[in-house]
Amino acid sequence: MENDRSELRWGVEQRLEFIEFRLFWEGHVNRSDLMDQFGVSVNQASTDLNRYISFAPDNMVYDKSARTYVRGSDFKAQFLEPDASRYLAQLRSLSDGILDREDSWIANLPPYASAPTPVRGVNPATLRSVVGAIRRSEAIEVKYQSLSNPEPRWRWIAPHAIAFDGFRWHTRAFCLSDECFKDFLLSRMLKIRGAQESDASAADDSDWHSEVTLEVAPHPDLSDTQAKVIELDYGMRGGKAKIKVRRALLYYALKRLGLDTDPAARAPQDQQIVLTNREEIISSAREDRGQEATA
């Protein structure tokens, strides 16, 4: 049995990753798991399991009584890095209806739920036009509804990226009317009626291509015990955590983390974290706010 990973086809390697995922998270895997997930034959499933053993002989052993392979005591991941974020992302996607149950690699789902998020009305045709314009480096004419104007108006924009602020989807684009880069909410694009070549270069969007670092720490008025809890929540080291964010998304990041207001305006138990480099970051956020078209 070959054990050179460089020679593996993509489909084979994906099935080996699946075996490892099931071993790590479920503790067992068998032929029927592979057959159900990938639609392969009994022989192919057996071949995949044997191939996995050739790469990682200590990772699983066959339990005759349970008629399944179980995770070995000396298990060490070979094909994927066990990632809690990936596991939880699958649960979140299932909860939101984004991922179908049969597409999840999780066998025995724990009870799960998530706080509801309002559905954002992004039209598929609108998204297709924006993505197409990004791929072709084109400008498109959109009828856009902003909060600052009572009536929607047509404008030409040259999109170059898609962004998510934690709640809503945007496109980052050069606005030909205002001659600057701005954020446009996809849900506020009412119509798209034309496309043309664009001279705008994504490389000129300095706020998109530069980053700032948020330095956060527990609120100073929390008790030592409370502060330690917050350090665990945010994966802090030495009482601090550093969070990198694109300057173009800084305003949204601060708002989502509750760092856009004076920490003294809320109780420490509600505020929980503070910016240790607040003056520098808030100054940057004010500059970036002037470059948004979502207001």
CSV table of N, CA and C in Angstrom, one decimal, residues 31-130:
chain,number,residue,atom,x,y,z
A,31,ARG,N,-16.9,1.1,7.5
A,31,ARG,CA,-17.1,1.2,6.0
A,31,ARG,C,-18.4,1.9,5.6
A,32,SER,N,-19.4,1.6,6.4
A,32,SER,CA,-20.7,2.2,6.0
A,32,SER,C,-20.7,3.7,6.1
A,33,ASP,N,-19.9,4.3,7.0
A,33,ASP,CA,-19.8,5.7,7.1
A,33,ASP,C,-19.3,6.3,5.8
A,34,LEU,N,-18.2,5.7,5.3
A,34,LEU,CA,-17.7,6.2,4.0
A,34,LEU,C,-18.7,6.0,2.8
A,35,MET,N,-19.3,4.8,2.9
A,35,MET,CA,-20.3,4.5,1.8
A,35,MET,C,-21.5,5.5,1.8
A,36,ASP,N,-22.0,5.9,3.0
A,36,ASP,CA,-23.1,6.8,3.1
A,36,ASP,C,-22.7,8.2,2.7
A,37,GLN,N,-21.5,8.6,3.2
A,37,GLN,CA,-21.0,10.0,3.0
A,37,GLN,C,-20.6,10.3,1.5
A,38,PHE,N,-19.9,9.3,0.9
A,38,PHE,CA,-19.3,9.5,-0.4
A,38,PHE,C,-19.9,8.7,-1.5
A,39,GLY,N,-20.8,7.7,-1.2
A,39,GLY,CA,-21.4,6.9,-2.2
A,39,GLY,C,-20.4,5.9,-2.8
A,40,VAL,N,-19.4,5.5,-2.1
A,40,VAL,CA,-18.4,4.6,-2.7
A,40,VAL,C,-18.9,3.1,-2.4
A,41,SER,N,-18.2,2.2,-3.0
A,41,SER,CA,-18.5,0.8,-2.9
A,41,SER,C,-17.9,0.2,-1.6
A,42,VAL,N,-18.3,-1.0,-1.3
A,42,VAL,CA,-17.8,-1.7,-0.1
A,42,VAL,C,-16.3,-1.8,-0.3
A,43,ASN,N,-15.9,-2.3,-1.4
A,43,ASN,CA,-14.4,-2.5,-1.7
A,43,ASN,C,-13.7,-1.2,-1.6
A,44,GLN,N,-14.2,-0.1,-2.1
A,44,GLN,CA,-13.5,1.2,-2.0
A,44,GLN,C,-13.4,1.7,-0.6
A,45,ALA,N,-14.5,1.5,0.2
A,45,ALA,CA,-14.4,1.9,1.6
A,45,ALA,C,-13.4,1.1,2.3
A,46,SER,N,-13.3,-0.2,2.1
A,46,SER,CA,-12.3,-1.0,2.7
A,46,SER,C,-10.9,-0.6,2.3
A,47,THR,N,-10.7,-0.3,1.0
A,47,THR,CA,-9.4,0.2,0.6
A,47,THR,C,-9.0,1.5,1.2
A,48,ASP,N,-10.0,2.4,1.4
A,48,ASP,CA,-9.7,3.7,2.1
A,48,ASP,C,-9.3,3.5,3.5
A,49,LEU,N,-10.0,2.6,4.2
A,49,LEU,CA,-9.6,2.4,5.6
A,49,LEU,C,-8.2,1.7,5.7
A,50,ASN,N,-7.9,0.8,4.8
A,50,ASN,CA,-6.6,0.2,4.9
A,50,ASN,C,-5.5,1.2,4.5
A,51,ARG,N,-5.8,2.1,3.5
A,51,ARG,CA,-4.9,3.1,3.2
A,51,ARG,C,-4.6,4.0,4.3
A,52,TYR,N,-5.7,4.4,5.1
A,52,TYR,CA,-5.5,5.2,6.2
A,52,TYR,C,-4.6,4.6,7.3
A,53,ILE,N,-4.8,3.3,7.5
A,53,ILE,CA,-3.9,2.5,8.4
A,53,ILE,C,-2.5,2.5,8.0
A,54,SER,N,-2.2,2.5,6.7
A,54,SER,CA,-0.9,2.5,6.2
A,54,SER,C,-0.2,3.8,6.5
A,55,PHE,N,-0.9,4.9,6.5
A,55,PHE,CA,-0.4,6.2,6.9
A,55,PHE,C,-0.2,6.4,8.4
A,56,ALA,N,-1.2,5.9,9.1
A,56,ALA,CA,-1.3,6.2,10.6
A,56,ALA,C,-1.7,4.9,11.3
A,57,PRO,N,-0.8,3.9,11.4
A,57,PRO,CA,-1.2,2.6,12.0
A,57,PRO,C,-1.6,2.7,13.5
A,58,ASP,N,-1.2,3.7,14.2
A,58,ASP,CA,-1.5,3.8,15.6
A,58,ASP,C,-2.8,4.6,15.9
A,59,ASN,N,-3.4,5.1,14.8
A,59,ASN,CA,-4.5,6.0,15.0
A,59,ASN,C,-5.9,5.2,15.2
A,60,MET,N,-6.0,4.0,14.7
A,60,MET,CA,-7.2,3.3,14.9
A,60,MET,C,-7.0,1.8,15.0
A,61,VAL,N,-7.8,1.1,15.7
A,61,VAL,CA,-7.7,-0.3,15.9
A,61,VAL,C,-9.2,-0.9,15.7
A,62,TYR,N,-9.2,-2.1,15.2
A,62,TYR,CA,-10.5,-2.7,14.9
A,62,TYR,C,-11.1,-3.3,16.2
A,63,ASP,N,-12.3,-2.9,16.6
A,63,ASP,CA,-13.0,-3.5,17.7
A,63,ASP,C,-14.0,-4.6,17.2
A,64,LYS,N,-13.6,-5.8,17.4
A,64,LYS,CA,-14.4,-7.0,16.9
A,64,LYS,C,-15.8,-7.0,17.5
A,65,SER,N,-15.9,-6.7,18.7
A,65,SER,CA,-17.3,-6.8,19.4
A,65,SER,C,-18.2,-5.7,18.8
A,66,ALA,N,-17.7,-4.5,18.6
A,66,ALA,CA,-18.5,-3.4,18.0
A,66,ALA,C,-18.5,-3.4,16.5
A,67,ARG,N,-17.6,-4.2,15.9
A,67,ARG,CA,-17.5,-4.3,14.4
A,67,ARG,C,-17.3,-2.9,13.8
A,68,THR,N,-16.3,-2.2,14.4
A,68,THR,CA,-16.0,-0.9,13.9
A,68,THR,C,-14.5,-0.5,14.3
A,69,TYR,N,-13.9,0.4,13.6
A,69,TYR,CA,-12.6,0.9,13.9
A,69,TYR,C,-12.8,2.0,15.0
A,70,VAL,N,-12.0,1.9,16.0
A,70,VAL,CA,-12.0,2.9,17.1
A,70,VAL,C,-10.7,3.7,17.2
A,71,ARG,N,-10.8,4.9,17.7
A,71,ARG,CA,-9.6,5.7,17.9
A,71,ARG,C,-8.6,5.0,18.8
A,72,GLY,N,-7.3,5.0,18.3
A,72,GLY,CA,-6.2,4.5,19.1
A,72,GLY,C,-5.8,5.4,20.2
A,73,SER,N,-5.2,4.8,21.2
A,73,SER,CA,-4.8,5.6,22.4
A,73,SER,C,-3.6,6.5,22.0
A,74,ASP,N,-2.9,6.2,21.0
A,74,ASP,CA,-1.8,7.1,20.5
A,74,ASP,C,-2.1,7.9,19.3
A,75,PHE,N,-3.4,8.2,19.2
A,75,PHE,CA,-3.9,9.0,18.0
A,75,PHE,C,-3.1,10.3,17.8
A,76,LYS,N,-2.7,10.5,16.6
A,76,LYS,CA,-2.1,11.8,16.2
A,76,LYS,C,-2.6,12.1,14.8
A,77,ALA,N,-3.2,13.3,14.7
A,77,ALA,CA,-3.7,13.7,13.4
A,77,ALA,C,-2.7,13.7,12.3
A,78,GLN,N,-3.0,13.2,11.1
A,78,GLN,CA,-2.1,13.2,10.0
A,78,GLN,C,-2.6,14.0,8.8
A,79,PHE,N,-4.0,14.1,8.7
A,79,PHE,CA,-4.5,14.7,7.5
A,79,PHE,C,-5.3,16.0,7.7
A,80,LEU,N,-5.6,16.3,9.0
A,80,LEU,CA,-6.2,17.6,9.3
A,80,LEU,C,-5.9,17.9,10.7
A,81,GLU,N,-5.8,19.2,11.0
A,81,GLU,CA,-5.6,19.7,12.3
A,81,GLU,C,-6.9,19.8,13.0
A,82,PRO,N,-7.2,19.0,14.1
A,82,PRO,CA,-8.5,19.1,14.8
A,82,PRO,C,-8.8,20.6,15.1
A,83,ASP,N,-9.9,21.0,14.7
A,83,ASP,CA,-10.3,22.4,14.8
A,83,ASP,C,-11.7,22.6,15.4
A,84,ALA,N,-11.7,23.1,16.6
A,84,ALA,CA,-13.0,23.3,17.2
A,84,ALA,C,-13.9,24.3,16.4
A,85,SER,N,-13.2,25.3,15.8
A,85,SER,CA,-14.0,26.3,15.0
A,85,SER,C,-14.7,25.6,13.9
A,86,ARG,N,-14.0,24.6,13.2
A,86,ARG,CA,-14.6,24.0,12.1
A,86,ARG,C,-15.8,23.1,12.5
A,87,TYR,N,-15.7,22.4,13.6
A,87,TYR,CA,-16.8,21.6,14.2
A,87,TYR,C,-18.0,22.5,14.5
A,88,LEU,N,-17.7,23.6,15.2
A,88,LEU,CA,-18.8,24.5,15.7
A,88,LEU,C,-19.4,25.2,14.5
A,89,ALA,N,-18.6,25.5,13.4
A,89,ALA,CA,-19.1,26.2,12.2
A,89,ALA,C,-20.1,25.3,11.5
A,90,GLN,N,-19.9,23.9,11.6
A,90,GLN,CA,-20.8,23.0,11.0
A,90,GLN,C,-22.1,23.0,11.8
A,91,LEU,N,-22.1,23.1,13.1
A,91,LEU,CA,-23.3,23.2,13.9
A,91,LEU,C,-24.0,24.4,13.6
A,92,ARG,N,-23.3,25.5,13.5
A,92,ARG,CA,-23.9,26.8,13.2
A,92,ARG,C,-24.6,26.8,11.8
A,93,SER,N,-23.9,26.2,10.8
A,93,SER,CA,-24.4,26.2,9.5
A,93,SER,C,-25.7,25.3,9.4
A,94,LEU,N,-25.7,24.2,10.2
A,94,LEU,CA,-26.9,23.4,10.2
A,94,LEU,C,-28.0,24.1,10.9
A,95,SER,N,-27.7,24.8,12.0
A,95,SER,CA,-28.8,25.5,12.7
A,95,SER,C,-29.4,26.6,11.8
A,96,ASP,N,-28.6,27.3,11.0
A,96,ASP,CA,-29.1,28.4,10.1
A,96,ASP,C,-29.6,27.9,8.8
A,97,GLY,N,-29.6,26.5,8.6
A,97,GLY,CA,-30.1,26.0,7.4
A,97,GLY,C,-29.2,26.2,6.2
A,98,ILE,N,-28.0,26.5,6.4
A,98,ILE,CA,-27.0,26.7,5.3
A,98,ILE,C,-26.5,25.4,4.8
A,99,LEU,N,-26.3,24.5,5.8
A,99,LEU,CA,-25.7,23.2,5.5
A,99,LEU,C,-26.8,22.1,5.6
A,100,ASP,N,-26.9,21.2,4.7
A,100,ASP,CA,-27.9,20.1,4.8
A,100,ASP,C,-27.3,19.0,5.7
A,101,ARG,N,-28.1,18.3,6.4
A,101,ARG,CA,-27.7,17.3,7.4
A,101,ARG,C,-26.7,16.3,6.7
A,102,GLU,N,-27.1,15.9,5.5
A,102,GLU,CA,-26.2,14.8,4.8
A,102,GLU,C,-24.9,15.4,4.4
A,103,ASP,N,-24.7,16.7,4.4
A,103,ASP,CA,-23.4,17.2,4.0
A,103,ASP,C,-22.5,17.5,5.2
A,104,SER,N,-23.0,17.3,6.4
A,104,SER,CA,-22.1,17.4,7.6
A,104,SER,C,-21.3,16.1,7.8
A,105,TRP,N,-20.1,16.3,8.3
A,105,TRP,CA,-19.3,15.1,8.6
A,105,TRP,C,-19.6,14.7,10.1
A,106,ILE,N,-20.4,15.4,10.8
A,106,ILE,CA,-20.7,15.0,12.2
A,106,ILE,C,-21.7,13.9,12.2
A,107,ALA,N,-21.4,12.8,12.8
A,107,ALA,CA,-22.3,11.6,12.8
A,107,ALA,C,-23.4,11.8,13.9
A,108,ASN,N,-23.0,11.9,15.1
A,108,ASN,CA,-24.0,12.1,16.2
A,108,ASN,C,-24.1,13.5,16.7
A,109,LEU,N,-25.0,14.2,16.1
A,109,LEU,CA,-25.1,15.7,16.5
A,109,LEU,C,-25.5,15.9,17.9
A,110,PRO,N,-24.8,16.7,18.6
A,110,PRO,CA,-25.3,17.1,20.0
A,110,PRO,C,-26.5,18.1,19.8
A,111,PRO,N,-27.4,18.2,20.8
A,111,PRO,CA,-28.4,19.2,20.7
A,111,PRO,C,-27.8,20.6,20.5
A,112,TYR,N,-28.3,21.4,19.6
A,112,TYR,CA,-27.7,22.7,19.4
A,112,TYR,C,-28.7,23.7,18.9
A,113,ALA,N,-28.4,24.9,19.1
A,113,ALA,CA,-29.3,26.0,18.7
A,113,ALA,C,-28.4,27.3,18.6
A,114,SER,N,-28.9,28.3,18.0
A,114,SER,CA,-28.1,29.6,17.9
A,114,SER,C,-29.1,30.7,18.0
A,115,ALA,N,-28.7,31.8,18.5
A,115,ALA,CA,-29.5,33.0,18.6
A,115,ALA,C,-29.9,33.4,17.1
A,116,PRO,N,-31.2,33.7,16.9
A,116,PRO,CA,-31.6,34.0,15.5
A,116,PRO,C,-31.0,35.2,15.0
A,117,THR,N,-30.6,35.2,13.7
A,117,THR,CA,-30.1,36.3,13.0
A,117,THR,C,-31.1,36.7,11.9
A,118,PRO,N,-31.5,38.0,11.8
A,118,PRO,CA,-32.4,38.4,10.8
A,118,PRO,C,-31.9,38.0,9.4
A,119,VAL,N,-32.9,37.5,8.6
A,119,VAL,CA,-32.5,37.2,7.2
A,119,VAL,C,-32.3,38.4,6.4
A,120,ARG,N,-31.1,38.5,5.7
A,120,ARG,CA,-30.8,39.6,4.9
A,120,ARG,C,-31.2,39.4,3.5
A,121,GLY,N,-32.0,40.2,2.9
A,121,GLY,CA,-32.5,40.0,1.6
A,121,GLY,C,-31.6,40.3,0.4
A,122,VAL,N,-30.6,39.4,0.3
A,122,VAL,CA,-29.6,39.5,-0.8
A,122,VAL,C,-30.2,38.8,-2.0
A,123,ASN,N,-30.5,39.5,-3.1
A,123,ASN,CA,-31.0,38.9,-4.3
A,123,ASN,C,-29.9,38.1,-5.0
A,124,PRO,N,-30.1,36.8,-5.3
A,124,PRO,CA,-29.1,36.0,-6.0
A,124,PRO,C,-28.6,36.6,-7.3
A,125,ALA,N,-29.5,37.2,-8.1
A,125,ALA,CA,-29.0,37.9,-9.3
A,125,ALA,C,-28.1,39.1,-9.0
A,126,THR,N,-28.4,39.8,-7.9
A,126,THR,CA,-27.5,40.9,-7.5
A,126,THR,C,-26.2,40.4,-7.2
A,127,LEU,N,-26.1,39.4,-6.3
A,127,LEU,CA,-24.8,38.8,-6.0
A,127,LEU,C,-24.0,38.3,-7.2
A,128,ARG,N,-24.7,37.6,-8.1
A,128,ARG,CA,-24.1,37.1,-9.3
A,128,ARG,C,-23.5,38.3,-10.1
A,129,SER,N,-24.2,39.4,-10.2
A,129,SER,CA,-23.7,40.5,-11.0
A,129,SER,C,-22.5,41.2,-10.3
A,130,VAL,N,-22.5,41.2,-9.0
A,130,VAL,CA,-21.4,41.8,-8.2
A,130,VAL,C,-20.1,40.9,-8.3
